[in-house]
Short mmCIF file of C-alpha atoms and ligand atoms in Angstrom, two decimals:
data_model
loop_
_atom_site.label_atom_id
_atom_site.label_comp_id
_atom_site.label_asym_id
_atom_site.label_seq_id
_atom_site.Cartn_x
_atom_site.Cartn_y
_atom_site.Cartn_z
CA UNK A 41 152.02 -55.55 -106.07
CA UNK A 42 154.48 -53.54 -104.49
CA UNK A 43 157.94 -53.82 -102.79
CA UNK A 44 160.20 -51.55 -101.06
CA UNK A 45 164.09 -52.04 -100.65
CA UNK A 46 166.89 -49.20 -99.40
CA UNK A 47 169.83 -47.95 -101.90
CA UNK A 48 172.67 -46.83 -99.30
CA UNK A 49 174.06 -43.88 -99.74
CA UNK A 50 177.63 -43.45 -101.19
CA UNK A 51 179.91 -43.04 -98.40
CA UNK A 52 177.00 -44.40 -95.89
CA UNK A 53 174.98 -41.15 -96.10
CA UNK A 54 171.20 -41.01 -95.78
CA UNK A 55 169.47 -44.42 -97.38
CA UNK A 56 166.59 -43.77 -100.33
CA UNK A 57 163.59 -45.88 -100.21
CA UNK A 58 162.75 -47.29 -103.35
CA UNK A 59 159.32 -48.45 -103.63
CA UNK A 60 158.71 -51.07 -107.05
CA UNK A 61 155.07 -51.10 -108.43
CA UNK A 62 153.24 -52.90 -111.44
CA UNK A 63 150.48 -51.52 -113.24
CA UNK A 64 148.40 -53.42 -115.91
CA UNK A 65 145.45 -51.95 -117.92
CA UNK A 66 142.26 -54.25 -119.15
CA UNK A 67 143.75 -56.56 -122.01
CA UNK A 68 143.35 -55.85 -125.11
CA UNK A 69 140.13 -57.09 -127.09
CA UNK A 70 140.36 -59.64 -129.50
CA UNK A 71 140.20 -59.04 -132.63
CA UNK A 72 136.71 -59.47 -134.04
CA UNK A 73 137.85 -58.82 -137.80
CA UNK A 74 140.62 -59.45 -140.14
CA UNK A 75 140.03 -55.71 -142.62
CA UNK A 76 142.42 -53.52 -141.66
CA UNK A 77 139.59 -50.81 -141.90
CA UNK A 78 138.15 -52.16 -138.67
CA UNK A 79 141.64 -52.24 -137.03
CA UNK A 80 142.99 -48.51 -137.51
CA UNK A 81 141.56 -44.93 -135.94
CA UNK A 82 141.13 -44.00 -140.03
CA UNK A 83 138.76 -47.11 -140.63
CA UNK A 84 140.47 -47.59 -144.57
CA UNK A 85 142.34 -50.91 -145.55
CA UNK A 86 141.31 -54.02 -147.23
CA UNK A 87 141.69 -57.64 -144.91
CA UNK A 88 144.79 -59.33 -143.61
CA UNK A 89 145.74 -62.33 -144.99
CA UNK A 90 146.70 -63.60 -141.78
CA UNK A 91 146.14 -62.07 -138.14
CA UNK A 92 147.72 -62.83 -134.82
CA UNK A 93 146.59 -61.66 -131.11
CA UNK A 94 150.54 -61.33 -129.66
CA UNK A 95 150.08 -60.90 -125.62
CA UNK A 96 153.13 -61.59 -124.19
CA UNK A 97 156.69 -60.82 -125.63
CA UNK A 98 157.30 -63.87 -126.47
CA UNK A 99 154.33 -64.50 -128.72
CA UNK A 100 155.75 -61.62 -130.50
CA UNK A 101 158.92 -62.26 -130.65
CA UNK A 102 158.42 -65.43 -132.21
CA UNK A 103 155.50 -64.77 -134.43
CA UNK A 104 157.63 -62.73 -136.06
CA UNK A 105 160.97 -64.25 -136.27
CA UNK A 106 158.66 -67.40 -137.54
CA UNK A 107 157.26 -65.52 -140.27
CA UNK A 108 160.58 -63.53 -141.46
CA UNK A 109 161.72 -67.12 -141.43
CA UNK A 110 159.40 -68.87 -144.21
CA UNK A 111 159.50 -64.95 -145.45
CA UNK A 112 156.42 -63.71 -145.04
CA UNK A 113 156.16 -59.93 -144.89
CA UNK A 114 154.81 -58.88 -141.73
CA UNK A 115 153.05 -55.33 -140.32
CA UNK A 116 152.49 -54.82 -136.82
CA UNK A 117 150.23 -52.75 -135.28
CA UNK A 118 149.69 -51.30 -132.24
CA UNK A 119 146.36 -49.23 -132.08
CA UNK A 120 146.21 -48.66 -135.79
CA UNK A 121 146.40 -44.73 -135.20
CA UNK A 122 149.08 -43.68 -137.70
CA UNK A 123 148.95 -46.08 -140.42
CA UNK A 124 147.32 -45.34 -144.13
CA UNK A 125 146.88 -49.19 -145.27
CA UNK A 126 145.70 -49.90 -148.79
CA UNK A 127 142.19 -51.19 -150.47
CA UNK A 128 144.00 -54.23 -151.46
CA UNK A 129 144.87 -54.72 -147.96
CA UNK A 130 148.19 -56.76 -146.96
CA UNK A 131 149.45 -59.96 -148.28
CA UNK A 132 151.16 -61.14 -144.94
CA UNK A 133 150.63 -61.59 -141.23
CA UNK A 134 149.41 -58.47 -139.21
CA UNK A 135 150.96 -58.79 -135.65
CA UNK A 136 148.62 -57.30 -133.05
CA UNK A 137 150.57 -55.91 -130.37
CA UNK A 138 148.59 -56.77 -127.10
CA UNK A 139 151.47 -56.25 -124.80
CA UNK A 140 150.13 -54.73 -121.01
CA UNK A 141 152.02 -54.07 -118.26
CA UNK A 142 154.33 -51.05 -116.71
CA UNK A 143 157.05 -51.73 -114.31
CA UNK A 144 158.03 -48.65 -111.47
CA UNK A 145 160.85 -48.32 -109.17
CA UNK A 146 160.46 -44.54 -107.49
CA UNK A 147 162.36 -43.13 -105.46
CA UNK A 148 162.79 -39.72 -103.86
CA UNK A 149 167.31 -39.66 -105.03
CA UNK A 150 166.10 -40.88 -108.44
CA UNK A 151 162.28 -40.56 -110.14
CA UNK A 152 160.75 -42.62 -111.40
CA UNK A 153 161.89 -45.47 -113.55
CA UNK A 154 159.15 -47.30 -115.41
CA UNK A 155 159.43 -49.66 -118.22
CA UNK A 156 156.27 -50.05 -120.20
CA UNK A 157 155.31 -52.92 -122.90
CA UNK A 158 154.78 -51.76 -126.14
CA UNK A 159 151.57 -52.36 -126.45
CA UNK A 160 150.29 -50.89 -123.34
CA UNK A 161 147.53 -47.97 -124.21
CA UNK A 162 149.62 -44.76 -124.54
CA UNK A 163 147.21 -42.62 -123.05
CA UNK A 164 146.43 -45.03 -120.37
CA UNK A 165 149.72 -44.76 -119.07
CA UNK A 166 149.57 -40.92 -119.31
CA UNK A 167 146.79 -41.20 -117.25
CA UNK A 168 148.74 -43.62 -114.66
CA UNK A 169 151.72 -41.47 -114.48
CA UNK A 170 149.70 -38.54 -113.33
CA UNK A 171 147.44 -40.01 -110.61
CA UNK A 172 151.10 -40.87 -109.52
CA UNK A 173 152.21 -37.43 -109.87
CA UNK A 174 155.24 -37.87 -111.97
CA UNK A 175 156.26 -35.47 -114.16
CA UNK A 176 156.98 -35.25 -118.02
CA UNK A 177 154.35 -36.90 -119.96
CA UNK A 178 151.08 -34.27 -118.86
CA UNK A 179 151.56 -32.69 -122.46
CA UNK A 180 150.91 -35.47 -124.23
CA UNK A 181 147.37 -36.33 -123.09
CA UNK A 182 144.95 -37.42 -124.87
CA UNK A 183 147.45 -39.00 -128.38
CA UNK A 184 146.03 -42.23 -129.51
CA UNK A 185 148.26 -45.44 -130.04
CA UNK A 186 150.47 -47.78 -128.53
CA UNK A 187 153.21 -47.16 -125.83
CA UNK A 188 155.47 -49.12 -128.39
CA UNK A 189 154.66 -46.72 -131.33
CA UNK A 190 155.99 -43.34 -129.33
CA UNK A 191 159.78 -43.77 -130.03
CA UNK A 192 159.04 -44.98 -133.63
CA UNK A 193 158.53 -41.59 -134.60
CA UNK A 194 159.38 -39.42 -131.52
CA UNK A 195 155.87 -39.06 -130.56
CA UNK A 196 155.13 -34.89 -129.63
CA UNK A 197 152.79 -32.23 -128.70
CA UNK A 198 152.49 -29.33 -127.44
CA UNK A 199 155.67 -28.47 -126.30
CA UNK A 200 157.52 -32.16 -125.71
CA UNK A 201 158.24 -35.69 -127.48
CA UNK A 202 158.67 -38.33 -125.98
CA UNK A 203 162.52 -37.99 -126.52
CA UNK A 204 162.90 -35.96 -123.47
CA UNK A 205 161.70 -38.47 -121.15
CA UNK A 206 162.59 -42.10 -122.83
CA UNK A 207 165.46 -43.80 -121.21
CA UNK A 208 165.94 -46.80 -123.63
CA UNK A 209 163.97 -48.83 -126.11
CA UNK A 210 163.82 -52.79 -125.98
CA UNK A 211 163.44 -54.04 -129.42
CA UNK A 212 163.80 -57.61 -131.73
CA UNK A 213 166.38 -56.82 -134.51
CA UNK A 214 164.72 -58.64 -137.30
CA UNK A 215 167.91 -58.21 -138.96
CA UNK A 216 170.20 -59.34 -136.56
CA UNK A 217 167.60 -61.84 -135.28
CA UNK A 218 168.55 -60.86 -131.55
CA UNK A 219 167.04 -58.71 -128.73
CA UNK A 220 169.09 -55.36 -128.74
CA UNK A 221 168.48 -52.67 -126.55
CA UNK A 222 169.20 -48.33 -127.20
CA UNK A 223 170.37 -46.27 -124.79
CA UNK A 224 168.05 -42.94 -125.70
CA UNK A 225 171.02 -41.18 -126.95
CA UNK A 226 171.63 -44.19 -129.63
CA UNK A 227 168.10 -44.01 -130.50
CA UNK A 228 168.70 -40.53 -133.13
CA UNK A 229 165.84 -38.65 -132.26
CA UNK A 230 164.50 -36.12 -134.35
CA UNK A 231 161.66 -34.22 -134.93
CA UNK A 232 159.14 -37.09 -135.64
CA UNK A 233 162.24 -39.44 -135.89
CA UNK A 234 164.31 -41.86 -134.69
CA UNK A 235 166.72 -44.75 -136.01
CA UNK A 236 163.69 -46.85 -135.71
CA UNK A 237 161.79 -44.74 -138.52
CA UNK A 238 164.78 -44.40 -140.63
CA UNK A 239 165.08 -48.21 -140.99
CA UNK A 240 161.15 -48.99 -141.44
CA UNK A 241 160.38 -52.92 -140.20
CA UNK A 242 163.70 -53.72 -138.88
CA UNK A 243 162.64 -53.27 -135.35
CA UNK A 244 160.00 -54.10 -133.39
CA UNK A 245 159.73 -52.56 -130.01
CA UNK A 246 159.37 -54.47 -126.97
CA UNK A 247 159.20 -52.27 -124.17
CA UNK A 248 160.07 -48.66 -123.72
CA UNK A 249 161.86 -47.51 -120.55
CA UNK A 250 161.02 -43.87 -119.24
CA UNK A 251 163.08 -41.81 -116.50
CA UNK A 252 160.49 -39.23 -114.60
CA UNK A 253 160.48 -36.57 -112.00
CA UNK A 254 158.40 -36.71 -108.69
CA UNK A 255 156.27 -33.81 -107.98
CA UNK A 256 152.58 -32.18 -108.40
CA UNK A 257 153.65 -29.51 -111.02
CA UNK A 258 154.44 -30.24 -114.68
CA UNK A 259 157.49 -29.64 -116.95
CA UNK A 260 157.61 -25.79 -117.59
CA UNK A 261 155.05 -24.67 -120.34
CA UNK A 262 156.77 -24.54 -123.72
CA UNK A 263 153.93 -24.12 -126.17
CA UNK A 264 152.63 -20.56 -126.00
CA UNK A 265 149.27 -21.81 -126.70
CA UNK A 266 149.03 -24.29 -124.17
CA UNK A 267 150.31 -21.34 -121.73
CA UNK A 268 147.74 -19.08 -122.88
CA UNK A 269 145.21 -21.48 -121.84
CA UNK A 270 146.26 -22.50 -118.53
CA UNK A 271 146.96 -19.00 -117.80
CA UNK A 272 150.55 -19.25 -116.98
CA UNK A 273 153.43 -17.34 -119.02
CA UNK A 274 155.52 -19.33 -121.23
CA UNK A 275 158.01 -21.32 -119.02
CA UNK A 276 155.91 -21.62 -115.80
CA UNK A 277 154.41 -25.12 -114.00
CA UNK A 278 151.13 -25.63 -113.81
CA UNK A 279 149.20 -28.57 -111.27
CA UNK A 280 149.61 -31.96 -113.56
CA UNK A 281 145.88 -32.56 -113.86
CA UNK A 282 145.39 -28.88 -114.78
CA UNK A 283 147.90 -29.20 -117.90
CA UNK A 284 146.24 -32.66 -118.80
CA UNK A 285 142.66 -31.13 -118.96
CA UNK A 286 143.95 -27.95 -121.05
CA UNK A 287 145.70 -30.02 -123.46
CA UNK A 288 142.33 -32.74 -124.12
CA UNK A 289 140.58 -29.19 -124.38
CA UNK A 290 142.87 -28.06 -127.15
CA UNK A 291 143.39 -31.72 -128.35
CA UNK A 292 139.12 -31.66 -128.67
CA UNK A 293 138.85 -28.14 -130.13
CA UNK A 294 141.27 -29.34 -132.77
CA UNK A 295 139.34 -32.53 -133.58
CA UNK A 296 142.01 -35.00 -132.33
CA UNK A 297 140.77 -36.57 -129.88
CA UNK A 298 139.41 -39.84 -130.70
CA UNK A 299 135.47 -40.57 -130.65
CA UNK A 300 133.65 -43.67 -132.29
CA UNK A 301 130.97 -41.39 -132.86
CA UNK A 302 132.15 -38.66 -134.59
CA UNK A 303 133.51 -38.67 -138.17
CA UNK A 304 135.42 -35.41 -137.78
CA UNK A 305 137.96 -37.35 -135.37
CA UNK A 306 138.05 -40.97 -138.04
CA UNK A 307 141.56 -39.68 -139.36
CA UNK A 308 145.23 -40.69 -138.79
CA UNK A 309 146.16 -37.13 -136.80
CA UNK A 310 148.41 -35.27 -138.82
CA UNK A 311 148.61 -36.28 -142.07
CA UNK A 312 151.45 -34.24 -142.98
CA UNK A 313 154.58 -33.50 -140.70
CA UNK A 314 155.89 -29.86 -140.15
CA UNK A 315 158.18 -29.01 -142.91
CA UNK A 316 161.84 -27.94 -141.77
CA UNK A 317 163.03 -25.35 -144.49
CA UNK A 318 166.84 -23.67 -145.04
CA UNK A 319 166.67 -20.16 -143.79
CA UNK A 320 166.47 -19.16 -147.45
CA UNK A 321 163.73 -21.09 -147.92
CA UNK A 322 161.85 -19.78 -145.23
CA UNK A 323 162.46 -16.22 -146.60
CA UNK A 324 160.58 -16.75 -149.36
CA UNK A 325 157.04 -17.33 -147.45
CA UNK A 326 155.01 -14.75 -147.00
CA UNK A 327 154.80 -12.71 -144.50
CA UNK A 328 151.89 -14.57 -142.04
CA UNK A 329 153.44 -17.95 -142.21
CA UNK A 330 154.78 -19.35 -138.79
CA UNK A 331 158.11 -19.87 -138.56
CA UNK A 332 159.99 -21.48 -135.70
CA UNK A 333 163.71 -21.41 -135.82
CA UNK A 334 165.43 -24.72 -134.93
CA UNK A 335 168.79 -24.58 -133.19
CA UNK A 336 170.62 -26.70 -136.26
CA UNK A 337 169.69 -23.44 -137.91
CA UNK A 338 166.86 -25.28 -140.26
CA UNK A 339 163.11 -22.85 -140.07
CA UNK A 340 160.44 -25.36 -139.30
CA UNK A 341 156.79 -24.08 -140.44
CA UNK A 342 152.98 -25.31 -140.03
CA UNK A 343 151.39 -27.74 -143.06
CA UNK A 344 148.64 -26.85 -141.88
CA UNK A 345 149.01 -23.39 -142.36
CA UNK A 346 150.13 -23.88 -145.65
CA UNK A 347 147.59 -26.24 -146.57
CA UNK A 348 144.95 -23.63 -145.39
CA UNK A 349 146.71 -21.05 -147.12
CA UNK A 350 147.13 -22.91 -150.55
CA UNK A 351 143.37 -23.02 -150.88
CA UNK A 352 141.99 -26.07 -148.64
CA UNK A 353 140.44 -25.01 -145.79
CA UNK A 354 139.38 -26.58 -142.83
CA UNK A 355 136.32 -29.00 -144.30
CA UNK A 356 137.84 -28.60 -147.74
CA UNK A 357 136.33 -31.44 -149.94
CA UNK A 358 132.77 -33.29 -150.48
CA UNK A 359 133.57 -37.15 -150.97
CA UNK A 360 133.88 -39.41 -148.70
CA UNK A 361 137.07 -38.28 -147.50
CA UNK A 362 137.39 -34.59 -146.34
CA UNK A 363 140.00 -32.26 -144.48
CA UNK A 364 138.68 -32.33 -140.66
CA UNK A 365 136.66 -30.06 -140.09
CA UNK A 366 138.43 -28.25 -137.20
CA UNK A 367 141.91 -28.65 -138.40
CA UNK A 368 143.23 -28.31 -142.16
CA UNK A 369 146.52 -31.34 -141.04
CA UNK A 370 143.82 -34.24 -140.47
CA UNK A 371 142.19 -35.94 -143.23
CA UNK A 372 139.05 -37.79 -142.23
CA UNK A 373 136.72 -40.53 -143.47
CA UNK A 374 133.48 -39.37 -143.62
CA UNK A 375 132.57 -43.06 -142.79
CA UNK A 376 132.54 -44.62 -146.09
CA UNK A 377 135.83 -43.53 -147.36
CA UNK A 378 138.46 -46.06 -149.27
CA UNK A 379 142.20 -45.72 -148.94
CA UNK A 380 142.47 -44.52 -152.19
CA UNK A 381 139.92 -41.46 -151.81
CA UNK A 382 142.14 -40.48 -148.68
CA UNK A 383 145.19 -40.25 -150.79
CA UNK A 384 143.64 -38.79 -153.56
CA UNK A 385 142.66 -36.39 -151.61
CA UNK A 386 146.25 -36.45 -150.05
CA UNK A 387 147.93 -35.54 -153.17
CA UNK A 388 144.97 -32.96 -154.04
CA UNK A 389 146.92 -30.96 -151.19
CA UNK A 390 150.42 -31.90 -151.53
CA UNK A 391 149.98 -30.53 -155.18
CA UNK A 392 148.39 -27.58 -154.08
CA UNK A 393 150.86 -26.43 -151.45
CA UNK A 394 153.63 -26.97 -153.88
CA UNK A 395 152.00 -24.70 -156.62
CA UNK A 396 151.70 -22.23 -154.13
CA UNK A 397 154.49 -22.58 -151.80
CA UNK A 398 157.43 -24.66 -153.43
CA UNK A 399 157.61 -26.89 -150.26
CA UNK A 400 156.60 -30.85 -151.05
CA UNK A 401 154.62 -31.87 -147.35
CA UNK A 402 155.81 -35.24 -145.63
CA UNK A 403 152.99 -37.42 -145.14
CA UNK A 404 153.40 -38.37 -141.46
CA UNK A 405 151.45 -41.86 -141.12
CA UNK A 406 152.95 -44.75 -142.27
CA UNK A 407 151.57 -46.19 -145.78
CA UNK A 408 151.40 -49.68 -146.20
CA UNK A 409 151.26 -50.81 -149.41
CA UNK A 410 150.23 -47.46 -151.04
CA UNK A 411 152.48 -44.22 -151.94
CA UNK A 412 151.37 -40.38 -152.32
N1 LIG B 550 146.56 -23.55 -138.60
C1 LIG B 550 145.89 -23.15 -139.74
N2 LIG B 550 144.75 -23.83 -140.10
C2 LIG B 550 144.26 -24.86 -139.37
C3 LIG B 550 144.93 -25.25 -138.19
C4 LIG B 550 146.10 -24.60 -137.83
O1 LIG B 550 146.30 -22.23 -140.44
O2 LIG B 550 143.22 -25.43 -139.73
C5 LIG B 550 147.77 -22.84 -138.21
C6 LIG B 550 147.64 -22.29 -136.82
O3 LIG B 550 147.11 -21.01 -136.87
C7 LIG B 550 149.04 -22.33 -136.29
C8 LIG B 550 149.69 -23.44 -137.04
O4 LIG B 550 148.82 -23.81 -138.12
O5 LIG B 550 149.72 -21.15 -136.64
C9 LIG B 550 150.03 -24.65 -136.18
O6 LIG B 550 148.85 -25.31 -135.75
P1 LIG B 550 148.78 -26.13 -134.37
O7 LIG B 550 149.23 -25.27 -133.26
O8 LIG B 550 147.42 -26.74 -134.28
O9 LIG B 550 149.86 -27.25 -134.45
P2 LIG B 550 150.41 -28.13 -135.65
O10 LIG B 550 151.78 -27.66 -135.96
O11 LIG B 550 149.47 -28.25 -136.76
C10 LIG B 550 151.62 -29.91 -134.19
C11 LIG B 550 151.74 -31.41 -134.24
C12 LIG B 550 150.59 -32.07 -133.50
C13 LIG B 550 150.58 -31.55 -132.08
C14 LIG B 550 150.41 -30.02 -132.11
C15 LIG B 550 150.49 -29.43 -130.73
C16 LIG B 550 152.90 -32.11 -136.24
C17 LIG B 550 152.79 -32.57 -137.64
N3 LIG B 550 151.76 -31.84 -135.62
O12 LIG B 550 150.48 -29.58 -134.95
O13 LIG B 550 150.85 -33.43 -133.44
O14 LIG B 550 149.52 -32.12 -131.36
O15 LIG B 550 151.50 -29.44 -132.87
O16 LIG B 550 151.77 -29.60 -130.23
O17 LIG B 550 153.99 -32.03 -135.70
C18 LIG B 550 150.59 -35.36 -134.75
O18 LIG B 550 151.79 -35.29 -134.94
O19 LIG B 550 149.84 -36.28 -135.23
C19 LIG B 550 149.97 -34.31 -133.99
C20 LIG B 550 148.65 -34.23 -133.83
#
């Protein structure tokens, strides 16, 4: 579907088309199991007491203001890619988000303006945005999960998050028991956060509006690896599809890129986020750790340097659960691994990189009813 209208120009200038489009991937499947294990990329959790298919905003809307209602704790998931759910499972409903559907208005004065549901397929929209040769999501190719999931945590790779390119988030206040909308500046972006992380459960995210350029090449190359690959120098374009294929590469050689059929890819992605140190805190690493200086003056470094470094190399462990085996920051399920061998195995390296290091690691994924 498609429709076209003019925006005059201020004082009567030239007009700018404006061309609206709609884009919809397959719906989502229906759920052919109520264990968690069969619902998330790291294939650990025990069953949901209750499970709902939500595929249209108001189904989930009003699933879950009906269950905060008679109180009954709710988890929603989008494509189960960052979550660390427990043996026992959870004693509630599980919300499916089953959202589809992005909204476009392009035009050549400004971008492109879509507005995606949140449970649209994140990389499918990558994908879309491309063939449409729009600019600012090419870098992150290839990330599992939901559309609706990205501003939770200020979804990133290689160079951008997602905080560069949002332009508001939709959500239900649970709290305030209203639809309430964030301009991206109220939204409090961090590095793998947002207001939405700092206040687990109290929103659930509708849609999530994004504001793009128009044009073949890509945002200027900001990770030196991802430069070195494409052959360009730090800060250089590259062709869109170019960038996409170089990141999936690196994405693949790293092990995080999602296959059914491999083991080495059954994990959550990082397990651990990058810790941000105090200068002097940084100082005291030696000498071959990476550091990045951050401009509130904070030194962030690599867990999974650290975890390599403490002793736990890439592959490290022989139960059931194991470090991947291309990248020391994933831990992967082997294929019959339990939620609790994953965390054992969690704190195995959290322990280890503090005896070694001094710096406690963030687990990144959320964990529903379990703790490190
Ligand atoms: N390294 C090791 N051992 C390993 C792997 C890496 O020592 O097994 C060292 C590397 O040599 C490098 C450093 O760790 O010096 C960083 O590794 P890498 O470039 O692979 O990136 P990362 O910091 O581990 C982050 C994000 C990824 C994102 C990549 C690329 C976090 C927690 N992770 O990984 O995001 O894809 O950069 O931008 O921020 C995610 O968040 O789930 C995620 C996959």
């Amino acid at each position: 579907m498609n429709g076209q209208n003019l925006i005059g120009g201020p004082t009567g200038g030239e007009a700018c088309e404006v061309v609206s489009s709609v884009y919809e991937s397959a719906p989502a499947a229906e759920p052919t199991s109520a264990r968690l294990a069969d619902l998330t990329t790291l294939h650990v959790g025990g069953p949901a007491r209750r499970l709902v298919m939500a595929r249209t905003e108001e189904e989930l809307v009003a699933t879950v203001r009906d269950a905060d209602a008679r109180g009954e704790p709710v988890l929603l998931l989008g494509a189960g890619s960052n979550v660390v759910v427990s043996d026992e499972g959870f004693d509630g409903v599980v919300v499916v988000v089953g959202t589809r559907g992005l909204r476009a208005e392009v035009s050549d004065c400004a971008g492109a303006f879509l507005t995606v549901a949140a449970g649209e397929p994140w990389d499918r929209v990558v994908i879309h945005t491309l063939s449409q040769e729009w600019i600012g999501l090419e870098t992150l190719s290839g990330i599992p999960g939901a559309t609706g999931a990205t501003p939770i945590q200020n979804v990133g790779a290689y160079g951008s998050d997602v905080s560069s390119t949002i332009a508001r988030v939709r959500t239900w206040d649970r709290m305030a028991g209203k639809i309430v909308t964030y301009a991206a500046s109220d939204c409090g972006f961090g590095y793998r956060s947002s207001r939405f992380k700092e206040e687990p459960g109290r929103y659930v995210v509708i849609d999530v509006s994004f504001q793009l350029e128009l044009g073949p090449l890509s945002v200027p190359i900001r990770y030196a690896e991802l430069a070195a690959a494409l052959g360009v120098e730090v800060g250089q374009r590259a062709p869109l599809a170019r960038v996409r294929d170089a990141v999936l590469a690196l994405r693949r050689s790293k092990g995080m890129v999602l296959d059914a059929g491999d083991h080495d890819t059954w994990s959550a992605g990082s397990f651990f986020t990058n810790p941000l140190l105090s200068a002097e805190g940084a100082a005291t690493l030696p000498d071959g750790a990476p550091r990045y200086a951050q401009p509130d003056g904070t030194v962030k470094t690599s867990a999974a340097w650290l975890i390599d470094h403490a002793g736990f190399g890439k592959g490290y462990g022989s139960g059931p659960a194991r470090l991947s085996a291309k990248h020391t920051l994933a831990i992967t399920n082997r294929g019959a691994a339990t939620a609790k061998d994953v965390l054992d195995l969690a704190r195995t390296v959290r322990e280890g990189v503090r005896e070694r290091f001094g710096v406690t690691l963030v687990p990144e994924p959320v964990l529903v009813g379990c703790r490190l």
